[in-house]
Short mmCIF file of C-alpha atoms in Angstrom, two decimals:
data_model
loop_
_atom_site.label_atom_id
_atom_site.label_comp_id
_atom_site.label_asym_id
_atom_site.label_seq_id
_atom_site.Cartn_x
_atom_site.Cartn_y
_atom_site.Cartn_z
CA MET A 1 74.91 108.00 60.91
CA PRO A 2 74.61 104.65 59.09
CA THR A 3 73.06 101.75 60.94
CA HIS A 4 74.32 98.18 60.89
CA THR A 5 72.91 94.88 61.94
CA LEU A 6 74.88 92.97 64.53
CA ASN A 7 76.34 90.59 61.96
CA GLU A 8 77.59 93.44 59.76
CA LEU A 9 79.81 94.94 62.44
CA PRO A 10 83.58 94.39 62.22
CA ALA A 11 84.93 91.54 64.32
CA ASN A 12 86.99 93.84 66.58
CA ILE A 13 83.89 95.85 67.51
CA LEU A 14 81.89 92.68 68.04
CA THR A 15 84.58 91.39 70.36
CA ARG A 16 84.23 94.46 72.57
CA ILE A 17 80.43 94.27 72.54
CA ILE A 18 80.45 90.59 73.44
CA ALA A 19 83.01 91.13 76.18
CA PHE A 20 80.80 93.85 77.67
CA LEU A 21 77.60 91.82 77.39
CA CYS A 22 79.16 88.69 78.80
CA GLN A 23 81.06 90.43 81.60
CA ASP A 24 82.11 87.48 83.79
CA ILE A 25 80.65 84.82 81.52
CA ILE A 26 83.68 84.23 79.33
CA HIS A 27 86.49 84.84 81.78
CA GLU A 28 88.83 81.93 82.21
CA HIS A 29 87.41 80.82 85.55
CA ALA A 30 83.67 81.11 84.86
CA VAL A 31 81.60 78.09 85.83
CA LEU A 32 78.65 76.23 84.35
CA ALA A 33 75.96 78.60 85.55
CA ASP A 34 77.23 81.20 83.06
CA TYR A 35 77.42 78.93 80.05
CA TRP A 36 73.85 79.27 78.86
CA GLU A 37 74.00 83.06 79.00
CA ALA A 38 76.98 82.91 76.70
CA MET A 39 75.20 80.54 74.33
CA ARG A 40 72.18 82.85 74.07
CA ILE A 41 74.45 85.52 72.67
CA ALA A 42 75.99 82.98 70.32
CA THR A 43 72.64 82.29 68.68
CA VAL A 44 72.31 85.85 67.33
CA CYS A 45 75.86 86.42 66.16
CA ARG A 46 77.56 84.49 63.37
CA HIS A 47 80.94 85.95 64.40
CA TRP A 48 80.67 84.39 67.84
CA LYS A 49 83.21 81.67 67.14
CA SER A 50 85.90 84.08 65.93
CA CYS A 51 85.33 86.43 68.85
CA MET A 52 85.41 83.91 71.67
CA PRO A 53 88.64 82.92 73.46
CA PRO A 54 89.39 79.17 73.42
CA HIS A 55 88.95 78.80 77.18
CA ALA A 56 85.24 79.60 76.76
CA TYR A 57 84.89 76.07 75.45
CA ARG A 58 87.14 74.25 77.88
CA PHE A 59 84.23 72.31 79.43
CA VAL A 60 81.92 69.72 77.95
CA PHE A 61 79.27 68.65 80.41
CA ARG A 62 76.25 66.51 81.12
CA SER A 63 73.99 67.88 83.81
CA LYS A 64 70.68 66.89 85.45
CA ASP A 65 68.90 69.05 87.99
CA VAL A 66 67.12 67.69 91.02
CA GLY A 67 63.71 66.27 90.10
CA GLN A 68 64.31 66.46 86.35
CA VAL A 69 64.31 63.46 84.04
CA VAL A 70 66.11 64.95 81.05
CA TRP A 71 69.86 65.48 81.05
CA VAL A 72 71.17 68.69 79.49
CA SER A 73 74.49 69.23 77.77
CA ASN A 74 76.51 71.70 75.74
CA ILE A 75 77.61 69.03 73.27
CA THR A 76 75.36 70.27 70.46
CA SER A 77 76.66 73.83 70.85
CA LEU A 78 80.26 72.70 70.62
CA LEU A 79 79.58 70.54 67.57
CA CYS A 80 77.63 73.27 65.77
CA GLN A 81 80.47 75.70 66.33
CA GLN A 82 83.00 73.07 65.24
CA ASN A 83 84.86 73.21 68.54
CA PRO A 84 84.94 69.61 69.84
CA HIS A 85 88.75 69.77 69.87
CA LEU A 86 88.83 72.57 72.47
CA PRO A 87 87.33 71.08 75.67
CA ALA A 88 89.84 69.53 78.07
CA ILE A 89 87.46 68.86 80.97
CA LEU A 90 84.39 66.62 81.08
CA ARG A 91 81.98 67.53 83.87
CA VAL A 92 79.19 65.17 84.89
CA ILE A 93 76.68 66.86 87.21
CA MET A 94 73.73 65.25 89.00
CA SER A 95 72.26 66.71 92.18
CA ASP A 96 69.64 64.02 92.82
CA ASP A 97 70.21 61.73 95.77
CA TYR A 98 70.39 58.79 93.39
CA THR A 99 71.65 55.32 94.29
CA GLY A 100 70.53 53.30 91.28
CA PRO A 101 72.74 51.84 88.55
CA LEU A 102 75.15 54.24 86.87
CA ARG A 103 74.26 54.44 83.18
CA LEU A 104 76.85 57.07 82.40
CA THR A 105 78.86 54.83 80.09
CA THR A 106 75.83 54.26 77.87
CA ALA A 107 75.03 57.97 77.83
CA LEU A 108 78.58 59.07 76.99
CA GLY A 109 78.80 56.52 74.20
CA ALA A 110 75.43 57.52 72.74
CA LEU A 111 76.44 61.18 72.77
CA GLY A 112 79.62 60.45 70.88
CA LEU A 113 81.87 61.75 73.64
CA THR A 114 84.26 58.86 73.16
CA SER A 115 85.01 59.55 69.50
CA PRO A 116 88.23 61.17 68.19
CA PRO A 117 86.92 64.77 67.96
CA TRP A 118 87.05 64.92 71.77
CA ASP A 119 90.66 63.81 71.95
CA ARG A 120 91.79 66.64 74.25
CA LEU A 121 89.68 65.51 77.21
CA ASN A 122 92.15 64.81 80.03
CA THR A 123 90.07 65.57 83.13
CA ILE A 124 86.78 64.13 84.38
CA GLN A 125 84.97 65.91 87.21
CA PHE A 126 81.97 64.32 88.92
CA TYR A 127 79.64 66.81 90.62
CA GLY A 128 76.70 66.10 92.90
CA LYS A 129 75.69 63.64 95.56
CA GLY A 130 73.70 61.52 93.11
CA ILE A 131 76.55 60.83 90.72
CA LEU A 132 78.86 59.82 93.56
CA ARG A 133 76.30 57.47 95.16
CA SER A 134 75.06 55.84 91.96
CA GLY A 135 75.37 52.08 91.81
CA THR A 136 75.19 51.47 95.56
CA ASP A 137 71.63 50.17 96.01
CA CYS A 138 70.05 46.75 95.57
CA HIS A 139 69.32 47.33 91.87
CA THR A 140 73.03 47.00 91.13
CA LEU A 141 73.44 43.25 91.48
CA ASP A 142 77.23 43.16 91.35
CA MET A 143 78.71 46.52 92.32
CA GLN A 144 82.33 45.51 91.81
CA LYS A 145 81.63 43.99 88.40
CA ASP A 146 79.84 47.17 87.43
CA ALA A 147 82.77 49.22 88.73
CA ASN A 148 85.25 47.16 86.71
CA ALA A 149 83.20 47.70 83.56
CA PHE A 150 83.08 51.43 84.30
CA PHE A 151 86.86 51.53 84.67
CA ASP A 152 87.40 49.60 81.42
CA PHE A 153 85.14 52.04 79.60
CA ILE A 154 86.96 55.11 80.95
CA ARG A 155 90.40 53.63 80.27
CA HIS A 156 89.51 52.76 76.68
CA SER A 157 87.60 55.97 75.92
CA TYR A 158 89.87 58.53 77.57
CA GLN A 159 93.42 57.35 77.14
CA THR A 160 94.84 60.80 77.95
CA LEU A 161 93.06 61.02 81.33
CA LYS A 162 95.31 62.71 83.89
CA ALA A 163 92.95 64.15 86.51
CA ILE A 164 89.79 63.13 88.37
CA GLY A 165 87.57 65.38 90.47
CA LEU A 166 85.04 64.23 93.08
CA HIS A 167 82.73 67.06 94.21
CA ALA A 168 79.69 66.43 96.38
CA ALA A 169 78.57 70.07 96.05
CA ILE A 170 78.08 71.97 92.80
CA PRO A 171 80.17 75.16 92.93
CA PRO A 172 78.62 78.60 92.51
CA HIS A 173 79.95 81.27 90.18
CA THR A 174 83.26 82.64 91.36
CA ASP A 175 86.11 84.72 90.05
CA ASP A 176 88.93 82.49 91.16
CA THR A 177 92.00 84.14 89.71
CA LEU A 178 94.29 81.36 90.83
CA GLY A 179 93.30 79.07 88.00
CA ALA A 180 92.04 76.47 90.45
CA PRO A 181 88.50 75.06 90.63
CA PRO A 182 86.15 77.29 92.61
CA SER A 183 85.65 76.54 96.27
CA PRO A 184 82.29 74.86 96.83
CA THR A 185 79.71 76.16 99.19
CA THR A 186 79.35 74.29 102.46
CA PRO A 187 76.17 72.16 102.29
CA GLU A 188 74.34 70.56 105.16
CA PRO A 189 76.51 67.73 106.51
CA PHE A 190 75.75 64.32 105.07
CA ASN A 191 77.47 60.97 105.35
CA TYR A 192 77.54 58.19 102.78
CA THR A 193 79.65 55.55 101.16
CA ILE A 194 80.95 56.54 97.76
CA SER A 195 80.32 54.23 94.83
CA PRO A 196 83.05 51.65 94.17
CA HIS A 197 83.23 53.06 90.64
CA TYR A 198 85.48 55.85 91.89
CA GLN A 199 87.52 53.69 94.22
CA THR A 200 88.30 51.46 91.24
CA LEU A 201 89.11 54.44 89.04
CA LEU A 202 91.48 55.95 91.60
CA SER A 203 93.25 52.73 92.51
CA ARG A 204 93.77 51.54 88.92
CA PHE A 205 94.66 54.96 87.55
CA ALA A 206 97.00 55.56 90.48
CA ARG A 207 100.14 55.62 88.35
CA ARG A 208 98.59 57.75 85.62
CA LEU A 209 96.75 60.48 87.51
CA SER A 210 98.50 63.77 88.12
CA SER A 211 95.66 65.52 89.95
CA LEU A 212 92.89 64.64 92.39
CA GLN A 213 90.19 67.04 93.59
CA CYS A 214 87.93 65.86 96.40
CA PHE A 215 85.62 68.44 98.02
CA GLN A 216 83.03 67.24 100.53
CA PRO A 217 81.05 65.31 101.75
CA THR A 218 81.67 65.26 105.47
CA THR A 219 82.32 61.53 105.40
CA LEU A 220 83.75 59.82 102.36
CA THR A 221 84.51 56.11 102.60
CA PHE A 222 86.41 53.95 100.14
CA HIS A 223 85.91 50.20 99.92
CA ALA A 224 89.61 49.33 99.96
CA PRO A 225 92.97 51.03 100.55
CA ALA A 226 94.58 52.85 97.64
CA THR A 227 97.88 54.55 96.90
CA LEU A 228 97.84 57.62 94.65
CA MET A 229 100.78 59.24 92.91
CA LEU A 230 99.81 62.84 92.22
CA ALA A 231 101.25 66.20 91.23
CA SER A 232 98.22 68.13 92.51
CA LEU A 233 95.95 67.32 95.44
CA GLU A 234 92.93 69.46 96.37
CA LEU A 235 90.84 68.34 99.32
CA ASP A 236 88.18 69.49 101.68
CA GLU A 237 89.72 69.24 105.15
CA SER A 238 87.05 66.82 106.35
CA CYS A 239 87.64 64.60 103.33
CA PHE A 240 91.32 64.51 104.10
CA ARG A 241 90.72 63.40 107.66
CA VAL A 242 88.50 60.54 106.50
CA LEU A 243 90.60 59.55 103.50
CA ALA A 244 93.79 59.39 105.50
CA PRO A 245 93.42 55.87 106.98
CA GLU A 246 92.52 54.30 103.63
CA VAL A 247 94.20 56.35 100.93
CA TYR A 248 97.95 56.83 100.83
CA PHE A 249 99.53 59.59 98.79
CA GLU A 250 102.85 58.97 97.09
CA CYS A 251 104.45 62.37 97.55
CA LEU A 252 107.44 62.06 95.30
CA ASN A 253 105.78 64.17 92.60
CA LEU A 254 103.29 66.20 94.66
CA ARG A 255 103.79 69.88 93.84
CA LYS A 256 100.50 71.51 94.79
CA LEU A 257 98.38 70.96 97.89
CA ARG A 258 95.10 72.83 98.37
CA LEU A 259 92.97 72.44 101.52
CA LEU A 260 89.45 73.89 101.62
CA ASN A 261 86.90 74.70 104.32
CA ILE A 262 89.38 74.65 107.20
CA GLU A 263 87.32 75.16 110.34
CA ASN A 264 89.79 76.65 112.82
CA GLU A 265 93.44 75.63 112.91
CA VAL A 266 95.20 73.95 110.05
CA PRO A 267 95.75 70.32 111.12
CA VAL A 268 99.53 70.44 111.21
CA GLY A 269 99.57 66.68 111.68
CA ILE A 270 98.71 66.16 108.03
CA PHE A 271 102.16 67.41 107.07
CA LYS A 272 104.00 64.97 109.27
CA HIS A 273 105.77 62.00 107.75
CA GLY A 274 103.71 58.85 108.11
CA PHE A 275 100.26 60.47 108.15
CA ALA A 276 98.74 59.29 104.85
CA TRP A 277 101.95 60.20 103.03
CA THR A 278 104.36 57.56 101.78
CA GLY A 279 107.25 59.99 101.98
CA PRO A 280 108.20 63.61 102.76
CA LEU A 281 106.69 66.48 100.78
CA SER A 282 110.06 67.13 99.20
CA ARG A 283 108.78 68.65 95.95
CA LEU A 284 105.83 70.68 97.18
CA THR A 285 106.05 74.13 95.61
CA GLU A 286 102.57 75.53 96.29
CA LEU A 287 100.42 75.34 99.40
CA GLN A 288 96.92 76.88 99.49
CA LEU A 289 94.91 77.02 102.70
CA HIS A 290 91.33 78.26 102.52
CA PHE A 291 89.52 78.77 105.82
CA LYS A 292 85.78 78.23 105.93
CA SER A 293 83.96 81.47 105.17
CA GLY A 294 81.48 82.76 107.70
CA SER A 295 83.06 80.93 110.61
CA ASP A 296 82.34 82.44 114.01
CA SER A 297 85.70 81.38 115.34
CA GLN A 298 88.23 84.07 116.08
CA GLN A 299 91.00 81.53 116.58
CA GLN A 300 91.76 80.64 112.97
CA THR A 301 95.53 80.23 112.89
CA LEU A 302 98.14 78.86 110.59
CA ALA A 303 101.11 77.42 112.44
CA LEU A 304 103.18 75.61 109.86
CA PRO A 305 106.26 73.69 110.97
CA ALA A 306 108.93 76.12 112.09
CA HIS A 307 111.58 74.54 109.89
CA LEU A 308 109.59 75.34 106.78
CA LEU A 309 112.18 74.29 104.24
CA ARG A 310 113.00 71.13 106.10
CA THR A 311 109.37 70.11 105.70
CA PHE A 312 108.78 71.71 102.29
CA PRO A 313 112.27 72.26 100.81
CA LYS A 314 110.89 73.48 97.45
CA LEU A 315 107.99 75.59 98.73
CA SER A 316 107.82 78.93 96.93
CA LYS A 317 104.15 79.94 97.16
CA LEU A 318 101.83 80.08 100.16
CA LEU A 319 98.28 81.38 99.87
CA VAL A 320 95.92 81.82 102.80
CA SER A 321 92.37 83.14 102.44
CA GLN A 322 89.38 84.01 104.63
CA SER A 323 91.24 83.89 107.90
CA THR A 324 90.99 86.24 110.86
CA GLY A 325 94.46 85.50 112.18
CA VAL A 326 97.24 83.67 110.39
CA LEU A 327 100.53 82.87 112.08
CA LEU A 328 103.46 81.82 109.92
CA GLN A 329 106.62 80.49 111.56
CA ILE A 330 109.88 80.33 109.62
CA ASN A 331 112.96 79.00 111.39
CA GLU A 332 115.70 78.58 108.81
CA ASN A 333 119.36 79.21 108.18
CA HIS A 334 119.72 82.63 106.52
CA ARG A 335 121.05 81.01 103.34
CA LYS A 336 117.96 78.83 103.08
CA LEU A 337 115.81 81.93 103.48
CA ALA A 338 117.14 83.00 100.11
CA GLN A 339 115.29 80.04 98.56
CA ILE A 340 111.86 81.12 99.82
CA ASP A 341 109.65 83.33 97.66
CA THR A 342 108.89 86.47 99.68
CA GLY A 343 105.27 86.21 98.52
CA ILE A 344 104.83 83.60 101.22
CA ILE A 345 104.23 86.38 103.78
CA ARG A 346 101.69 88.33 101.73
CA ASN A 347 98.46 87.09 103.35
CA ILE A 348 99.46 86.50 106.95
CA SER A 349 98.63 88.31 110.17
CA CYS A 350 101.49 87.20 112.42
CA LEU A 351 105.06 86.37 111.44
CA HIS A 352 107.76 84.66 113.48
CA LEU A 353 110.93 84.79 111.39
CA LYS A 354 113.98 83.28 113.05
CA THR A 355 117.36 82.75 111.44
CA ILE A 356 119.64 79.95 112.58
CA LEU A 357 123.08 81.34 113.36
CA PRO A 358 126.37 79.50 112.83
CA GLY A 359 128.01 78.22 115.99
CA GLY A 360 130.89 79.81 117.85
CA GLY A 361 129.56 83.35 117.62
CA SER A 362 131.17 83.85 114.24
CA LYS A 363 129.97 86.60 111.94
CA VAL A 364 128.05 86.09 108.73
CA ASN A 365 130.04 86.79 105.60
CA ASP A 366 126.87 86.93 103.52
CA PRO A 367 124.74 89.77 102.18
CA ALA A 368 121.96 90.96 104.43
CA HIS A 369 119.70 90.72 101.39
CA PHE A 370 118.99 87.09 102.30
CA VAL A 371 116.80 88.51 105.07
CA THR A 372 116.08 92.11 104.09
CA ARG A 373 114.29 91.10 100.90
CA PHE A 374 111.45 89.95 103.16
CA TYR A 375 111.32 93.47 104.60
CA LEU A 376 110.63 94.86 101.13
CA ALA A 377 107.82 92.40 100.33
CA ASP A 378 104.21 93.53 100.57
CA SER A 379 102.49 91.90 103.51
CA SER A 380 99.35 92.28 105.61
CA VAL A 381 101.27 91.20 108.72
CA ARG A 382 100.24 93.04 111.89
CA ARG A 383 102.46 91.38 114.49
CA ALA A 384 106.06 90.32 113.82
CA LEU A 385 108.84 88.70 115.82
CA LEU A 386 112.22 88.84 114.04
CA GLN A 387 115.13 86.79 115.41
CA THR A 388 118.08 86.12 115.73
CA MET A 389 120.55 88.89 114.89
CA VAL A 390 118.60 89.86 111.78
CA PRO A 391 119.72 92.97 109.87
CA PHE A 392 118.08 96.15 111.09
CA PRO A 393 115.08 96.96 108.84
CA THR A 394 116.07 100.34 107.45
CA ARG A 395 113.17 99.93 105.03
CA LEU A 396 110.07 97.96 105.96
CA CYS A 397 107.03 97.68 103.68
CA TRP A 398 104.72 96.06 106.22
CA HIS A 399 102.46 99.08 106.52
CA SER A 400 99.81 97.32 108.64
CA LEU A 401 102.32 96.47 111.36
CA VAL A 402 101.09 97.17 114.88
CA CYS A 403 103.59 95.18 116.94
CA LEU A 404 107.27 94.50 116.21
CA SER A 405 109.90 92.68 118.26
CA LEU A 406 113.39 92.85 116.77
CA ASP A 407 116.67 91.11 117.64
CA THR A 408 119.47 92.72 115.64
CA ASP A 409 123.15 93.65 115.67
CA ILE A 410 123.22 97.46 115.57
CA ALA A 411 120.38 99.90 116.25
CA PRO A 412 121.36 103.60 116.32
CA VAL A 413 118.57 105.99 117.25
CA ALA A 414 118.71 107.53 113.78
CA LEU A 415 117.72 104.17 112.28
CA ILE A 416 115.02 103.68 114.90
CA LYS A 417 113.51 107.04 113.99
CA GLN A 418 113.66 106.13 110.33
CA LEU A 419 111.84 102.87 111.03
CA LEU A 420 109.17 104.54 113.15
CA GLY A 421 108.55 107.07 110.41
CA GLN A 422 107.62 104.28 108.02
CA LEU A 423 105.27 102.40 110.38
CA VAL A 424 102.53 104.89 111.16
CA LEU A 425 100.27 102.28 112.82
CA LEU A 426 102.95 100.79 115.08
CA LYS A 427 101.94 100.75 118.76
CA TYR A 428 104.44 98.31 120.29
CA LEU A 429 108.16 98.18 119.51
CA ARG A 430 110.84 96.12 121.25
CA ILE A 431 114.48 96.12 120.12
CA SER A 432 117.33 94.01 121.46
CA CYS A 433 120.69 94.78 119.87
CA THR A 434 124.43 94.41 120.34
CA THR A 435 125.16 98.13 120.24
CA MET A 436 123.63 101.50 119.48
CA ASP A 437 126.95 102.90 118.29
CA PRO A 438 127.12 102.94 114.45
CA ASP A 439 130.91 103.37 114.58
CA ASP A 440 131.46 100.10 116.46
CA ARG A 441 132.41 98.03 113.43
CA ASP A 442 133.32 95.01 115.52
CA SER A 443 129.67 94.64 116.49
CA TYR A 444 128.37 94.34 112.95
CA TYR A 445 127.19 90.79 112.48
CA TRP A 446 126.63 90.92 108.72
CA ARG A 447 129.34 91.57 106.20
CA GLU A 448 130.70 95.06 105.58
CA SER A 449 128.35 95.82 102.68
CA TYR A 450 125.37 95.81 105.02
CA MET A 451 126.98 98.52 107.12
CA SER A 452 127.95 100.72 104.20
CA GLU A 453 124.85 100.25 102.07
CA ASP A 454 122.03 100.09 104.58
CA THR A 455 123.21 101.63 107.81
CA CYS A 456 125.75 104.40 107.51
CA ASP A 457 123.95 106.01 104.57
CA ALA A 458 120.86 106.35 106.74
CA ILE A 459 122.65 107.90 109.74
CA PRO A 460 123.10 111.69 109.65
CA PRO A 461 126.49 113.12 110.66
CA THR A 462 125.02 114.53 113.89
CA GLY A 463 123.32 111.79 115.89
CA HIS A 464 121.16 112.12 118.99
CA ASN A 465 124.17 111.48 121.18
CA ALA A 466 125.51 114.89 120.14
CA ILE A 467 122.39 116.74 121.30
CA ARG A 468 122.48 118.13 124.83
CA LEU A 469 119.42 117.33 126.92
CA ASP A 470 119.63 120.64 128.76
CA ASP A 471 119.37 122.53 125.47
CA LEU A 472 115.57 122.39 125.43
CA GLN A 473 115.39 125.30 123.00
CA THR A 474 116.02 122.77 120.25
CA SER A 475 112.95 120.77 121.22
CA SER A 476 110.78 122.94 118.96
CA ASP A 477 112.86 121.73 116.03
CA ILE A 478 112.12 118.09 116.77
CA ARG A 479 109.45 116.71 114.47
CA THR A 480 107.02 113.99 115.46
CA THR A 481 108.41 110.64 114.40
CA ASN A 482 105.41 108.45 115.16
CA LYS A 483 101.99 109.36 116.56
CA SER A 484 100.89 105.81 117.44
CA LEU A 485 103.73 104.24 119.44
CA GLN A 486 102.63 103.54 123.02
CA VAL A 487 105.14 100.98 124.31
CA PHE A 488 108.86 101.01 123.50
CA GLY A 489 111.49 98.62 124.82
CA MET A 490 115.23 99.05 124.19
CA ARG A 491 118.14 96.82 125.18
CA ALA A 492 121.83 96.82 124.12
CA THR A 493 124.46 94.39 125.37
CA SER A 494 127.38 96.78 124.87
CA HIS A 495 126.81 100.48 124.15
CA PHE A 496 123.43 101.85 125.28
CA ASP A 497 122.83 105.49 124.33
CA GLU A 498 120.81 106.83 127.27
CA ALA A 499 120.83 110.43 126.09
CA ALA A 500 119.67 109.57 122.58
CA ILE A 501 116.84 107.38 123.87
CA SER A 502 115.72 110.13 126.24
CA ARG A 503 115.77 112.69 123.46
CA LEU A 504 113.77 110.34 121.19
CA LEU A 505 110.83 110.58 123.58
CA LEU A 506 110.22 114.16 122.45
CA SER A 507 109.19 112.91 119.00
CA LEU A 508 106.82 110.21 120.30
CA PRO A 509 103.77 112.06 121.69
CA ALA A 510 101.67 108.91 122.30
CA LEU A 511 104.38 106.98 124.17
CA GLN A 512 103.26 105.80 127.61
CA GLN A 513 105.83 103.21 128.63
CA LEU A 514 109.59 102.92 128.08
CA ALA A 515 111.27 99.64 129.04
CA VAL A 516 115.02 99.41 129.60
CA ASP A 517 117.42 97.29 131.64
CA THR A 518 117.65 98.14 135.33
CA GLU A 519 121.16 99.58 135.05
CA HIS A 520 119.90 102.36 132.76
CA ALA A 521 116.53 103.05 134.41
CA ASP A 522 117.67 105.74 136.89
CA VAL A 523 119.52 107.79 134.28
CA ILE A 524 116.56 107.59 131.91
CA ARG A 525 114.13 108.69 134.63
CA SER A 526 116.36 111.66 135.45
CA ASN A 527 116.50 112.68 131.81
CA ILE A 528 112.71 112.34 131.50
CA GLU A 529 112.25 114.77 134.37
CA ARG A 530 114.51 117.29 132.64
CA ILE A 531 112.58 117.11 129.37
CA GLN A 532 109.26 117.17 131.24
CA SER A 533 107.87 113.94 129.85
CA ASP A 534 105.11 111.77 131.39
CA VAL A 535 106.51 108.49 130.08
CA VAL A 536 106.72 105.69 132.67
CA VAL A 537 110.05 103.83 132.82
CA CYS A 538 109.95 100.11 133.64
CA GLU A 539 112.06 96.97 133.49
CA TYR A 540 112.62 95.57 129.99
CA SER A 541 111.01 92.21 130.81
CA GLU A 542 107.75 93.81 132.00
CA ILE A 543 106.52 94.53 128.47
CA SER A 544 106.80 90.97 127.17
CA ARG A 545 103.02 90.51 127.36
CA TYR A 546 102.57 92.96 124.48
CA PHE A 547 104.66 90.88 122.10
CA ARG A 548 103.07 87.45 122.24
CA LEU A 549 102.21 86.01 118.85
CA TYR A 550 100.46 82.85 120.04
#
């Protein structure tokens, strides 16, 4: 078999080799710690440039480690590979606790980072406590004059600047598939006043910036109030609390809000009109909430405003990470529900979905799909409360569901069995309906298509109401519907099928408690004796403690 040197191999083979060697180095969201590993491979392969994806060069940076005098950079690598046109982000990193004069303008000019080859730079990210504190000690004779000069330099050198990042902590390697900057680790708390350089930058670039990232420190103080007009805002929760009195966010164009290191509950107050916002979040399309990892708290909850679309009328994406219990409340007209991306329920633990019904008790002449499309969405939800008069979930893809409370129009036993067969982990089920009779068309709340498409097709010709309770020979033919259900509550305002409910108990071997209205309790108990079941019958209201979401 012939042998080849590395540089003699075809480019397609080299690409695979490099991808394997680099592993996570060249993926789109790799961070600075991986860069030098990638460059070591570049030094032995002349095909490196042709094999690398453009995003491998998206950063140009200047970095200085704690205790080191010499700054390091990837500028030479980019110039040697003739790629100065590719970077879009300039990262300046300095971990030292430095408060002396900021000489960054001199350094950037000397390195040629202000010349035309770097014309794609549109983002500057400042990393490290030292870079944020520079220019705040006695050696800077006139801090504001120095800050003005810094602003003039940035404005003249980077005329396409659209985003600024302020990061007290340097992020570790992460595989952040969302395309957002990696979440920083949580350092020891520290408090300081940020250099006026950045206050001046933010205030004077206010009408040009589209994005601001501000992660840690615990206390971040600006020298004067500022108003920012942004499309993207990414903040550590503690930064937001401190920024709020001094920095106002013009929300007309804000489309993405990302909060990091949330300790326990999301501070719902930050979404209220008048709290740091100059207007409602009318164009917000994406909301990301990242709870602090490693928190000992078991009370992490997300309780967004119930009228979700009234607060965020354009919201289509909600992401929640590293939380032990996330409650999402949605209280909207069923037609507005059609505007919400069903992905909003993917990463939640508890869901309270309530539809607002039209007045006068009138029926809905709309497709049930406005609501049922949420039933078909993948979700990690474990506890759900569905109101009011929602369509019966003939198909439900929430496979982790343990507790379900349902307020619907029609709930025949055949549909209940079908639902229980899908939810193998369900322990607590409570259903309040108008009728259990599938032939009572006057009780259907949704338009006729819901009945024909979703309900009648799922109901066999012979329902439980046709099965005689004294014919116990047929009990051997009854298959187990659900092995986990322990508590079941059933209520119907018109037709309540006592015989069918009694017969259903035979297919629920783990059931311990059946809750019904008082008027049906005696008949149910009598039927239970006849089918020799140990289920305890109680009043419907007695099981409410099992269905609390918060």
